[in-house]
Short mmCIF file of C-alpha atoms in Angstrom, two decimals:
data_model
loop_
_atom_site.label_atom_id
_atom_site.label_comp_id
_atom_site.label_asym_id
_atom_site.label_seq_id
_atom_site.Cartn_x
_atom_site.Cartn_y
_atom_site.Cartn_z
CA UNK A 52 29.24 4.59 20.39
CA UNK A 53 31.90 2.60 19.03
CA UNK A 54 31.90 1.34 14.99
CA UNK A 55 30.96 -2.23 14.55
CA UNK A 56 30.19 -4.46 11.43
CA UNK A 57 26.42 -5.30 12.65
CA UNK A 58 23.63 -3.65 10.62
CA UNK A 59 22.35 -2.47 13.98
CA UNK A 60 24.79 0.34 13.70
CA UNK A 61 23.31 1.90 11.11
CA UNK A 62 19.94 3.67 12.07
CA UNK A 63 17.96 3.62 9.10
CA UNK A 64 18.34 -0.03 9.59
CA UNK A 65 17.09 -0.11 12.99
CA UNK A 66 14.65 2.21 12.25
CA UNK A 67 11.29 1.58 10.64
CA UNK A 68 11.72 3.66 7.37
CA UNK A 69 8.34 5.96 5.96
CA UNK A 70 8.30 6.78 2.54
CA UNK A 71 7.11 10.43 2.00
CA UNK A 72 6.76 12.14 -1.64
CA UNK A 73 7.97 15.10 -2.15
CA UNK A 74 6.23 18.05 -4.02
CA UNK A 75 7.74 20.02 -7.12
CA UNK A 76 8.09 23.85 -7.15
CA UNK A 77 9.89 26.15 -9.76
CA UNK A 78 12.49 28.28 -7.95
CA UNK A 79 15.45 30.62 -10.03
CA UNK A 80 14.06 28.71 -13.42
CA UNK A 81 14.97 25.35 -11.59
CA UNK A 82 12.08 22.59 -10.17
CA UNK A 83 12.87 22.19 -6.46
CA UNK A 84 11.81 18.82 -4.61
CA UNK A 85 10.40 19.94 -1.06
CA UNK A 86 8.68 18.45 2.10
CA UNK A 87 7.10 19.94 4.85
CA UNK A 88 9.20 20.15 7.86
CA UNK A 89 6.22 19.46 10.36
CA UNK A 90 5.82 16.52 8.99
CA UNK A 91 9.61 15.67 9.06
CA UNK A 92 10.02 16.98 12.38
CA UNK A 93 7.02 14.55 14.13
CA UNK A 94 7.94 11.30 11.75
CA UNK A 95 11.51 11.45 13.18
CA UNK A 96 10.63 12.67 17.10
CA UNK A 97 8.45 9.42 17.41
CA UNK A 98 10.70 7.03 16.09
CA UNK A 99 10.83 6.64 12.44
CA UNK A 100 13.13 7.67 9.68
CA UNK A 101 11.33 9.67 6.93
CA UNK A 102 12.67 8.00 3.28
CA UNK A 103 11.64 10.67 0.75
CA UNK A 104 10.87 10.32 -2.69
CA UNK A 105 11.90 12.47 -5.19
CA UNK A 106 9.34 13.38 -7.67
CA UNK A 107 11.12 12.92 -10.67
CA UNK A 108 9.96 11.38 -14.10
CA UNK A 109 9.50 7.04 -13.53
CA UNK A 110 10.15 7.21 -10.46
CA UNK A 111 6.69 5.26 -10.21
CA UNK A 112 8.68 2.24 -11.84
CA UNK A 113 11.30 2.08 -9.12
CA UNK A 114 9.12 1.89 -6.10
CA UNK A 115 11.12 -1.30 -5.18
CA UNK A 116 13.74 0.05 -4.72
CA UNK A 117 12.51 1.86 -2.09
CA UNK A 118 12.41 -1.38 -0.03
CA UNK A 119 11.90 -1.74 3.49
CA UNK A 120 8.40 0.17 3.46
CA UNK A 121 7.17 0.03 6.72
CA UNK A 122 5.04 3.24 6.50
CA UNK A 123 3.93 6.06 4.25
CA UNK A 124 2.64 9.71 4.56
CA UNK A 125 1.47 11.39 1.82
CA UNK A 126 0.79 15.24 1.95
CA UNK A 127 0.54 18.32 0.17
CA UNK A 128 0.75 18.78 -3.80
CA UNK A 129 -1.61 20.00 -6.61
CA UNK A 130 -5.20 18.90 -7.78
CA UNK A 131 -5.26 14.92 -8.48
CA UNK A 132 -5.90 14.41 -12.40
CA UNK A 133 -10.16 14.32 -12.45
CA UNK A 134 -9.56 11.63 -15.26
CA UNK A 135 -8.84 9.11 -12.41
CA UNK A 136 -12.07 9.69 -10.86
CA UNK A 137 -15.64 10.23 -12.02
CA UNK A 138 -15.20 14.17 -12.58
CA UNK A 139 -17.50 14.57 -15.66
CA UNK A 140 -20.43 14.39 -13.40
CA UNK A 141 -19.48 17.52 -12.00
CA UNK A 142 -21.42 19.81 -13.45
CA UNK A 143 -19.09 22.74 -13.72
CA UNK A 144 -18.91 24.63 -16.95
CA UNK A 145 -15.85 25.52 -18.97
CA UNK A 146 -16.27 28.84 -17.71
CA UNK A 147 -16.32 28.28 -14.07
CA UNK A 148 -13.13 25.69 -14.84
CA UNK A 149 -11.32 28.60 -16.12
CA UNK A 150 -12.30 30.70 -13.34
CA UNK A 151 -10.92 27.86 -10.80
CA UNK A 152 -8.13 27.93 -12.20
CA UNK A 153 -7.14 31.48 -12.16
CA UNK A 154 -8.33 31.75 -8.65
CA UNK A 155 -6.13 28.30 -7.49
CA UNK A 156 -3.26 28.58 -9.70
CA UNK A 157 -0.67 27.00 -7.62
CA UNK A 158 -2.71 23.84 -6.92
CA UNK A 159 -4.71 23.29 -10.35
CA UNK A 160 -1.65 22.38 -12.38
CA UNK A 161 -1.88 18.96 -12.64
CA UNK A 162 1.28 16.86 -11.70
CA UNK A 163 0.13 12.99 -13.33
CA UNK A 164 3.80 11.60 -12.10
CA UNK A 165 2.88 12.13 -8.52
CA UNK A 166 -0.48 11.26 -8.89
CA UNK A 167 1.17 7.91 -10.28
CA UNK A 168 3.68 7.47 -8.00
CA UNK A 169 1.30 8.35 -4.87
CA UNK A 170 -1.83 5.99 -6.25
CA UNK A 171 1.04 3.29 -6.72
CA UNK A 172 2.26 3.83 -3.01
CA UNK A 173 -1.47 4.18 -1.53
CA UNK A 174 -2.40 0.61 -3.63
CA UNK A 175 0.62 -1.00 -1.71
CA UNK A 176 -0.02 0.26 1.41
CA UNK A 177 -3.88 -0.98 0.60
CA UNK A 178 -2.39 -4.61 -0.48
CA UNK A 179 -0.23 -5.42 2.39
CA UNK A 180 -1.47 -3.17 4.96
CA UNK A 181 1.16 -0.97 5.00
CA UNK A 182 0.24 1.80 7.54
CA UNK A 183 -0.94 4.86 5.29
CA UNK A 184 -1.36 8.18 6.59
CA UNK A 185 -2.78 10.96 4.28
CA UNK A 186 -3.08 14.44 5.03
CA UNK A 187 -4.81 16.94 2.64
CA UNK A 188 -4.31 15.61 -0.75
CA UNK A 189 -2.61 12.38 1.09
CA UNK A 190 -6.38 11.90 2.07
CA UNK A 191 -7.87 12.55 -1.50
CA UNK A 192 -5.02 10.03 -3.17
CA UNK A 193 -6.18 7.33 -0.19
CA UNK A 194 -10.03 8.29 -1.33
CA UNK A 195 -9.46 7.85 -5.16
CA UNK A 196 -7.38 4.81 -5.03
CA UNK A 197 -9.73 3.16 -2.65
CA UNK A 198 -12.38 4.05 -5.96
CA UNK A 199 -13.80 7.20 -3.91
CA UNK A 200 -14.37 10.25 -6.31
CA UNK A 201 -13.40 14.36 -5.30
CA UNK A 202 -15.18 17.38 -5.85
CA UNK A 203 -13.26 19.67 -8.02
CA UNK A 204 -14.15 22.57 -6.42
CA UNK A 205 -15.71 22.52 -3.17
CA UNK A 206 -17.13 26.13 -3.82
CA UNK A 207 -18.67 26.00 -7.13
CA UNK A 208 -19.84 22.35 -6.72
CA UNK A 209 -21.13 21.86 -3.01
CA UNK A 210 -20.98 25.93 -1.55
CA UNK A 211 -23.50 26.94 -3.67
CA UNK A 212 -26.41 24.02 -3.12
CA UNK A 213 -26.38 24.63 0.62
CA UNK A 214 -28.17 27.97 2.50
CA UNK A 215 -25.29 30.65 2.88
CA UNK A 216 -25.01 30.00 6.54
CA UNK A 217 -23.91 27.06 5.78
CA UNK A 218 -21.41 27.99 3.34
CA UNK A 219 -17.81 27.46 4.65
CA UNK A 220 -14.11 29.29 3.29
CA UNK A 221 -12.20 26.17 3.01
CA UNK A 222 -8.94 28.55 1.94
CA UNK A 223 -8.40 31.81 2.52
CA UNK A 224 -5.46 33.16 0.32
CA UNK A 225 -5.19 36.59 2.76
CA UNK A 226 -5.23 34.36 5.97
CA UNK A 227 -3.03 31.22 5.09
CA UNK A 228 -1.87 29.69 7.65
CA UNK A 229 -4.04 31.84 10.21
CA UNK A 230 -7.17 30.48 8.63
CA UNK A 231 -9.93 27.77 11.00
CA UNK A 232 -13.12 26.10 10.52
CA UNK A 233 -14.95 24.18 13.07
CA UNK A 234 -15.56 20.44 12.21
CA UNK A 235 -18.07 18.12 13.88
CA UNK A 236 -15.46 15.23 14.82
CA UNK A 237 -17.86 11.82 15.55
CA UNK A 238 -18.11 10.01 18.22
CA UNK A 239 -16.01 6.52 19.22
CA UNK A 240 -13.48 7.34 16.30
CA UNK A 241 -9.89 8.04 16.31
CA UNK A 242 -9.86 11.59 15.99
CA UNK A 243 -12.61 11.46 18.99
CA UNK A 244 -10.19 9.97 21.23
CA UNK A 245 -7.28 11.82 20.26
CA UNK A 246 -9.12 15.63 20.81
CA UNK A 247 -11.38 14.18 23.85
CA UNK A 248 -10.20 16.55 26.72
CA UNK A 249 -10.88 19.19 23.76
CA UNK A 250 -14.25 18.41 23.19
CA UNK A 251 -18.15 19.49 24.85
CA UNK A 252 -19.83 17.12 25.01
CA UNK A 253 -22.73 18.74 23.37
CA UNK A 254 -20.68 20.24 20.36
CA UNK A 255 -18.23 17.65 19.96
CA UNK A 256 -16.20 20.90 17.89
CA UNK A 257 -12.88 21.44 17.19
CA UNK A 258 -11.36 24.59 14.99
CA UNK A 259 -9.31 23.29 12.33
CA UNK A 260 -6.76 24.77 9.50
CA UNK A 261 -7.91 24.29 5.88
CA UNK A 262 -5.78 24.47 2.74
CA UNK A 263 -7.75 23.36 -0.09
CA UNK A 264 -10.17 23.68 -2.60
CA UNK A 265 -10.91 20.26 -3.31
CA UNK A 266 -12.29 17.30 -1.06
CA UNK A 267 -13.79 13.76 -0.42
CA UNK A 268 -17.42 13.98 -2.81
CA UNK A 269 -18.15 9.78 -2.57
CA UNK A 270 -16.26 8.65 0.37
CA UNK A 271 -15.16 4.99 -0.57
CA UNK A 272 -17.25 1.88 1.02
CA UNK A 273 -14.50 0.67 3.24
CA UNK A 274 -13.85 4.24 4.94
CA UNK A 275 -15.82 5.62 7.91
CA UNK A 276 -16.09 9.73 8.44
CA UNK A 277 -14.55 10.93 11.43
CA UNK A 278 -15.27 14.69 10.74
CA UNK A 279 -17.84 17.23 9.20
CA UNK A 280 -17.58 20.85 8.48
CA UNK A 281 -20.42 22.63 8.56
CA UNK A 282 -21.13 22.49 4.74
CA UNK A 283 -20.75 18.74 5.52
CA UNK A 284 -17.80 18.10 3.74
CA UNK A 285 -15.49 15.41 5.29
CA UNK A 286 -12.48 16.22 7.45
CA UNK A 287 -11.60 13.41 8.31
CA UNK A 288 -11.99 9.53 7.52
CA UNK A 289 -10.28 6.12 8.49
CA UNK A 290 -10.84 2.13 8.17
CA UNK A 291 -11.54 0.51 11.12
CA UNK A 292 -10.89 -2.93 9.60
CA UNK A 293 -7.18 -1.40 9.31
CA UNK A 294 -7.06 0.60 12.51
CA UNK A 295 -4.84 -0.93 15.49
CA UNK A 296 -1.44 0.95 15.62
CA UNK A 297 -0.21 -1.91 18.62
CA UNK A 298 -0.85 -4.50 15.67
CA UNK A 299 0.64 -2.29 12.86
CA UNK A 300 -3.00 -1.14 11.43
CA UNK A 301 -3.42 2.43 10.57
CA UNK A 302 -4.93 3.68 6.87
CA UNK A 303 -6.59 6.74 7.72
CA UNK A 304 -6.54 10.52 5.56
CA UNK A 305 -7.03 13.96 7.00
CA UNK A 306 -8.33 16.96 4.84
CA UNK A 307 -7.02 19.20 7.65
CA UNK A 308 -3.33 19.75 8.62
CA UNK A 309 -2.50 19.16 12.27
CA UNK A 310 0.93 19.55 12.24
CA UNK A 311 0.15 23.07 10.88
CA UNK A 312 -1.86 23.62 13.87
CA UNK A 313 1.40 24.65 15.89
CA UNK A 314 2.54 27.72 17.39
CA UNK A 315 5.05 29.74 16.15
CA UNK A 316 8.60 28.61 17.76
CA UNK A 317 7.42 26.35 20.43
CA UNK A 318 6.24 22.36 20.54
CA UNK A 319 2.86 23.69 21.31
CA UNK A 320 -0.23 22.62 19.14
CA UNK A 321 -4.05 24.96 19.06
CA UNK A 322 -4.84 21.56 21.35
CA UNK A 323 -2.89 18.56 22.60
CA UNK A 324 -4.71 15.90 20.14
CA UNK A 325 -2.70 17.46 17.16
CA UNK A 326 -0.08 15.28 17.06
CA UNK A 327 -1.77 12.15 17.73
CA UNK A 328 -2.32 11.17 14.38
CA UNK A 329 1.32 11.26 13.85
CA UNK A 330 2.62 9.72 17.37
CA UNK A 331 -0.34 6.74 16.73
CA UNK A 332 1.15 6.36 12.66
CA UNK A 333 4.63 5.96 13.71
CA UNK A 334 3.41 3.43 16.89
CA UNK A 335 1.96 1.37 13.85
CA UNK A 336 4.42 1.40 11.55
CA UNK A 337 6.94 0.13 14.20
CA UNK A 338 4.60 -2.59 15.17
CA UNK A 339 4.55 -3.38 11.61
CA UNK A 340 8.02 -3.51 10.75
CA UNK A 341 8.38 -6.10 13.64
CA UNK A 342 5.40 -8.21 12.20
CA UNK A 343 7.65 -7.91 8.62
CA UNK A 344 10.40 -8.49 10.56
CA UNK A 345 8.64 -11.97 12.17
CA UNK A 346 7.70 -12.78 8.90
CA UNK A 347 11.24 -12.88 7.39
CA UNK A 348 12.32 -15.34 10.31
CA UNK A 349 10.44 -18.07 9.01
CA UNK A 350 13.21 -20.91 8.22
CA UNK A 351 14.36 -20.81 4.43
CA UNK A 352 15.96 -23.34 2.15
CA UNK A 353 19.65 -23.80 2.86
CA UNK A 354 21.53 -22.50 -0.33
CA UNK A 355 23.22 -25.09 -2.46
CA UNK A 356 26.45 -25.03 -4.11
CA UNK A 357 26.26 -25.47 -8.01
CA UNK A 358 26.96 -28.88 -8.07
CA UNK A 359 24.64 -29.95 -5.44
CA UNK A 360 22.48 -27.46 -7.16
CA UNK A 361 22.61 -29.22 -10.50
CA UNK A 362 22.04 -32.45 -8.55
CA UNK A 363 18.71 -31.58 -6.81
CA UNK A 364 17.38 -30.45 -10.34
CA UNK A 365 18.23 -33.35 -11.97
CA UNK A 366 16.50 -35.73 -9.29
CA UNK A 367 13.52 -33.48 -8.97
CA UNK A 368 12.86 -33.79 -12.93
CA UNK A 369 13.14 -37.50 -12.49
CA UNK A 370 10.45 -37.31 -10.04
CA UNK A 371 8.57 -34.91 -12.29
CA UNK A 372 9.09 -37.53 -15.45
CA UNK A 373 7.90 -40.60 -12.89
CA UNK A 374 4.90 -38.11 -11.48
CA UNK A 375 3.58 -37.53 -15.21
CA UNK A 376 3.86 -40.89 -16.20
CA UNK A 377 1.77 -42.61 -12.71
CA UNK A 378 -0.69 -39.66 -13.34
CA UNK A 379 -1.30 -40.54 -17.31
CA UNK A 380 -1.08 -44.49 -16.90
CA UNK A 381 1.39 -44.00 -20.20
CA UNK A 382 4.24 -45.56 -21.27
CA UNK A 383 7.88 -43.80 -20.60
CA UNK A 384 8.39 -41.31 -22.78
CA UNK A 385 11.15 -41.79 -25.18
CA UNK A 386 15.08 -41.20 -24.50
CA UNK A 387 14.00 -40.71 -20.67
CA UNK A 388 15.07 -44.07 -19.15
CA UNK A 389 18.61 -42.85 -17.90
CA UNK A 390 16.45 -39.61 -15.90
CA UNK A 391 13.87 -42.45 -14.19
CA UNK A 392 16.88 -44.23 -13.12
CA UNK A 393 18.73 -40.80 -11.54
CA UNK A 394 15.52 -40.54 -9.19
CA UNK A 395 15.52 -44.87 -8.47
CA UNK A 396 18.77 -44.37 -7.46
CA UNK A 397 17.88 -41.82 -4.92
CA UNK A 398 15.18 -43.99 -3.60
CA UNK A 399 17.63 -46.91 -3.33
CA UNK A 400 20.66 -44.78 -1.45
CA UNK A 401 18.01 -42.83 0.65
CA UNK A 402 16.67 -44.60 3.55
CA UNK A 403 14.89 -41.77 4.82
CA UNK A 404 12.27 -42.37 2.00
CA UNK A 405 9.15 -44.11 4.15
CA UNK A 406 8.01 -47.67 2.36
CA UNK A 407 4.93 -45.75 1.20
CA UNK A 408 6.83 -43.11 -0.58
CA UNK A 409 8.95 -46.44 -2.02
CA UNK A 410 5.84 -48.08 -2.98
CA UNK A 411 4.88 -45.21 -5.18
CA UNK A 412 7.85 -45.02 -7.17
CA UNK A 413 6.97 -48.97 -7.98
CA UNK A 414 3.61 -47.91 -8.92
CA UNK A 415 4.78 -45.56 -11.15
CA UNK A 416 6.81 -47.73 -13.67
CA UNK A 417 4.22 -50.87 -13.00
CA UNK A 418 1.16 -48.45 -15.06
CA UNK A 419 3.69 -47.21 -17.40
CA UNK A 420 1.97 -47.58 -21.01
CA UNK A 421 2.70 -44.98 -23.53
CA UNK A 422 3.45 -41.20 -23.71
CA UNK A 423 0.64 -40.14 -25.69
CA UNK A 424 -1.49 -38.65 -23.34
CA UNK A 425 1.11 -37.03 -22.43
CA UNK A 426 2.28 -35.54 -25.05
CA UNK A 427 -1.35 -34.30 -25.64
CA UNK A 428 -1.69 -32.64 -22.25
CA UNK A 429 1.32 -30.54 -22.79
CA UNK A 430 0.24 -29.54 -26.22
CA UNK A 431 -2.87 -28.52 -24.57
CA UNK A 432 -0.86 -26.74 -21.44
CA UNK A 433 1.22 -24.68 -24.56
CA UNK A 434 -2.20 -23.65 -26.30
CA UNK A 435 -3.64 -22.50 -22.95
CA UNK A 436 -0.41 -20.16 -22.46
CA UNK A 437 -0.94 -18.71 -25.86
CA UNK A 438 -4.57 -18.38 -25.38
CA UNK A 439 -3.33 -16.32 -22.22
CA UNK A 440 -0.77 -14.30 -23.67
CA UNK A 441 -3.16 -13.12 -26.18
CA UNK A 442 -6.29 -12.18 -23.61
CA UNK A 443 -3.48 -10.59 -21.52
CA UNK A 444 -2.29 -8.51 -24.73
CA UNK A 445 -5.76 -6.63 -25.58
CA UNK A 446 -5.80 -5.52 -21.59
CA UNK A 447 -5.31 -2.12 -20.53
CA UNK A 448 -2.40 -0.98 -18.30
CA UNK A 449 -4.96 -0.47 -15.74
CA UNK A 450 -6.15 -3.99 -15.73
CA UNK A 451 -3.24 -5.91 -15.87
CA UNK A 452 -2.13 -3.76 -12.85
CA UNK A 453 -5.36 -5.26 -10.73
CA UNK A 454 -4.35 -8.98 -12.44
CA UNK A 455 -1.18 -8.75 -10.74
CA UNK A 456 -2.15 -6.67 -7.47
CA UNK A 457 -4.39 -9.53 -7.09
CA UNK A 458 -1.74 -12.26 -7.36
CA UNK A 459 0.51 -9.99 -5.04
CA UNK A 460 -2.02 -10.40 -2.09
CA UNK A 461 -2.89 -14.00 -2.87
CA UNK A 462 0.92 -14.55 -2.44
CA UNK A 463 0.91 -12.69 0.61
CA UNK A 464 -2.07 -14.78 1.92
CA UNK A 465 -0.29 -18.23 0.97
CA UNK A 466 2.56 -16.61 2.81
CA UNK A 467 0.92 -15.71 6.05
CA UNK A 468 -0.90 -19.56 5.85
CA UNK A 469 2.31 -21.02 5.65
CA UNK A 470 3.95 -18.93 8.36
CA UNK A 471 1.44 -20.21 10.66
CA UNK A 472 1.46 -23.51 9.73
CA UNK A 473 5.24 -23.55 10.09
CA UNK A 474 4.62 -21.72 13.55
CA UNK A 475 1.90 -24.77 14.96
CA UNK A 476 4.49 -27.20 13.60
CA UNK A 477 7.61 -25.68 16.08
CA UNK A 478 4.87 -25.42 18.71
CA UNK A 479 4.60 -28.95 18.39
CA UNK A 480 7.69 -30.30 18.45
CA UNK A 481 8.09 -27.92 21.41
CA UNK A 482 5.47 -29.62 23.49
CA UNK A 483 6.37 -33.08 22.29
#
């Protein structure tokens, strides 16, 4: 295809783009950033372009950079740190910790710069409904970010509470990657509709891999089970307020790995569901970037050049100087007149103005009075922003993170209400 200067050219802008973390490993005294080539492999043979993420040290404060995210998968990496869950109600001794840790070496060093970059990607996802897609520890990130808590050790915690036929090897060290479980996958969920030519109706069982020690303890409110093992730990989970891949809705985590459930040198899966959860991911995080892409059409501002630039500022502080005065019933304040008469002038050369919006300007100078009041009120504004400052000083990291995640999706909401209102407007005119 021939070169040309459109940004269509270039896949990964045509492409919706799915930010994937990558996991640290020590190889010939040198850390080595890898992903999983399953997961690569599927991302890119449905359609998307897999962005990945070093993990390297603030990374976490660059996430904008990162910029279009129209999807993320989050996989494989070592134990999440139990402070950012509620781990001291565990009940495992010292002893036992020390034991776990011997026996899970690989995954029980703790890595706290993915688990902040990954809890910072799985909050954004949560905040603007980013698809999210978690396998293994992607599902336990998804879980604890959502305020869901882990055990720390599925053995030593829930193995030993339930009869021994019960009991289920969750990893098996001598068996990687040959390794299954059954689950109990429930009824009118994803994963049931994905593995439904799989399934008896009576057993409703599927064998899966399993590659961890750790899992879902408190599954968070918003999140419904999709699968059981037999110790009843869960496989599986999803939000169905956040589940329609044609809209662009998928946040969903999966303890087991079904990309991992595929034969050796061939496209073949242990059943033809596998790959669903990927192929139904990537259908929602196209949908999604054409929503983002919808969004971004909605007219904007024309751009100014600096001198009209320094024009419009000047008559919008008029305005603003007029405004305050009508609102206080004060006089002018001092050394103002020439900026009242910038923004009569306006009025005068603009007949666009309506005679109501005229009207009001008269109003304005006919109560003007004094500038007392306001002069008080924006004393009082400056001691409120100090006031602020201060409260917003003693908070923790943690809590000023909320503060803003919260403005963040009140913007978004203002953003979506004005898209639509824009939207019935053109409709309008349209009909008219």
């Amino acid at each position: 295809m021939p070169a040309n200067n459109n940004d269509d050219s270039d896949l990964s802008m045509v492409l919706p783009r799915v930010l994937i973390v990558s996991r640290r490993t020590l190889r010939k005294n040198k850390f080595v950033d890898f992903v999983g080539e399953f997961h690569l492999d599927l991302i890119v043979s449905y359609g998307a372009v897999p962005v990945i993420v070093p993990r390297v040290t603030g990374v976490h404060m660059l996430l904008e950079s990162f910029e279009p995210i129209h999807g993320v998968l989050l996989c494989e990496g070592e134990d999440i740190d139990p402070s950012l869950y509620d781990a001291e109600l565990s009940g495992i001794s010292p002893e036992e910790l020390e034991e776990i840790r011997k026996v899970h070496a690989s995954d029980t060093a703790i890595d706290r710069e993915k688990d902040t970059i990954e809890l910072g990607l799985a909050k954004l996802c949560l905040e603007r409904n980013i698809p999210y897609l978690g396998i293994c520890r992607g599902s336990q990130v998804l879980n604890v970010a959502c305020g869901g808590t882990l055990y720390q050790d599925v053995e030593k915690e829930l193995s030993k509470k339930i009869p021994e036929e019960q009991r289920i090897m969750h990893i098996n060290y001598e068996n990687y990657d040959g390794h299954r479980h059954k689950v109990q996958v429930a009824e009118n969920t994803p994963l049931h509709h994905w593995f439904n030519d799989s399934l008896e109706e009576t057993k409703m069982e599927i064998m899966v891999n399993s590659y961890h020690h750790q899992g879902v303890k408190k599954l968070a409110q918003r999140f419904v089970p999709m699968a059981f093992a037999p110790d009843g730990l869960i496989e599986g989970f999803y939000d169905p307020d956040a589940y329609n891949p044609d809209e662009g809705k998928f946040i969903m985590g999966l303890q087991f790995h079904p990309e991992r459930m595929r034969h050796q040198d061939s496209d073949d899966f242990d059943y033809p569901g596998c790959p669903a959860a990927y192929k139904e991911f990537v259908k929602a995080v196209i949908a999604y970037k054409k929503r983002l892409n919808c969004s971004a059409c909605v007219p904007k501002a024309p751009k100014l050049n600096q001198e009209l630039e320094t024009k419009r500022k000047t008559i919008v502080r008029s305005f603003s100087i007029a405004r305050d005065m009508y609102n206080s019933g004060r006089g002018m304040p001092l050394g103002q007149e020439p900026e009242l008469e910038v923004g009569a002038e306006f009025l005068e050369a603009n007949t666009a103005l309506s005679l109501q919006q005229e009207n009001r300007l008269k109003q304005m100078g006919a109560t003007v009075r004094n500038a007392s009041v306001y002069r008080e009120r924006l004393k009082m504004n400056e001691e409120r922003e100090r006031i602020a400052r201060i409260v917003m000083g003693k908070m923790s990291i943690g809590q000023l993170s909320d503060l803003i995640s919260f403005y963040h999706v009140m913007g978004n909401i203002c953003s979506e209400a004005l898209e639509r209102k824009l939207q019935d407007r053109v409709d309008e005119e349209v009909e008219f």
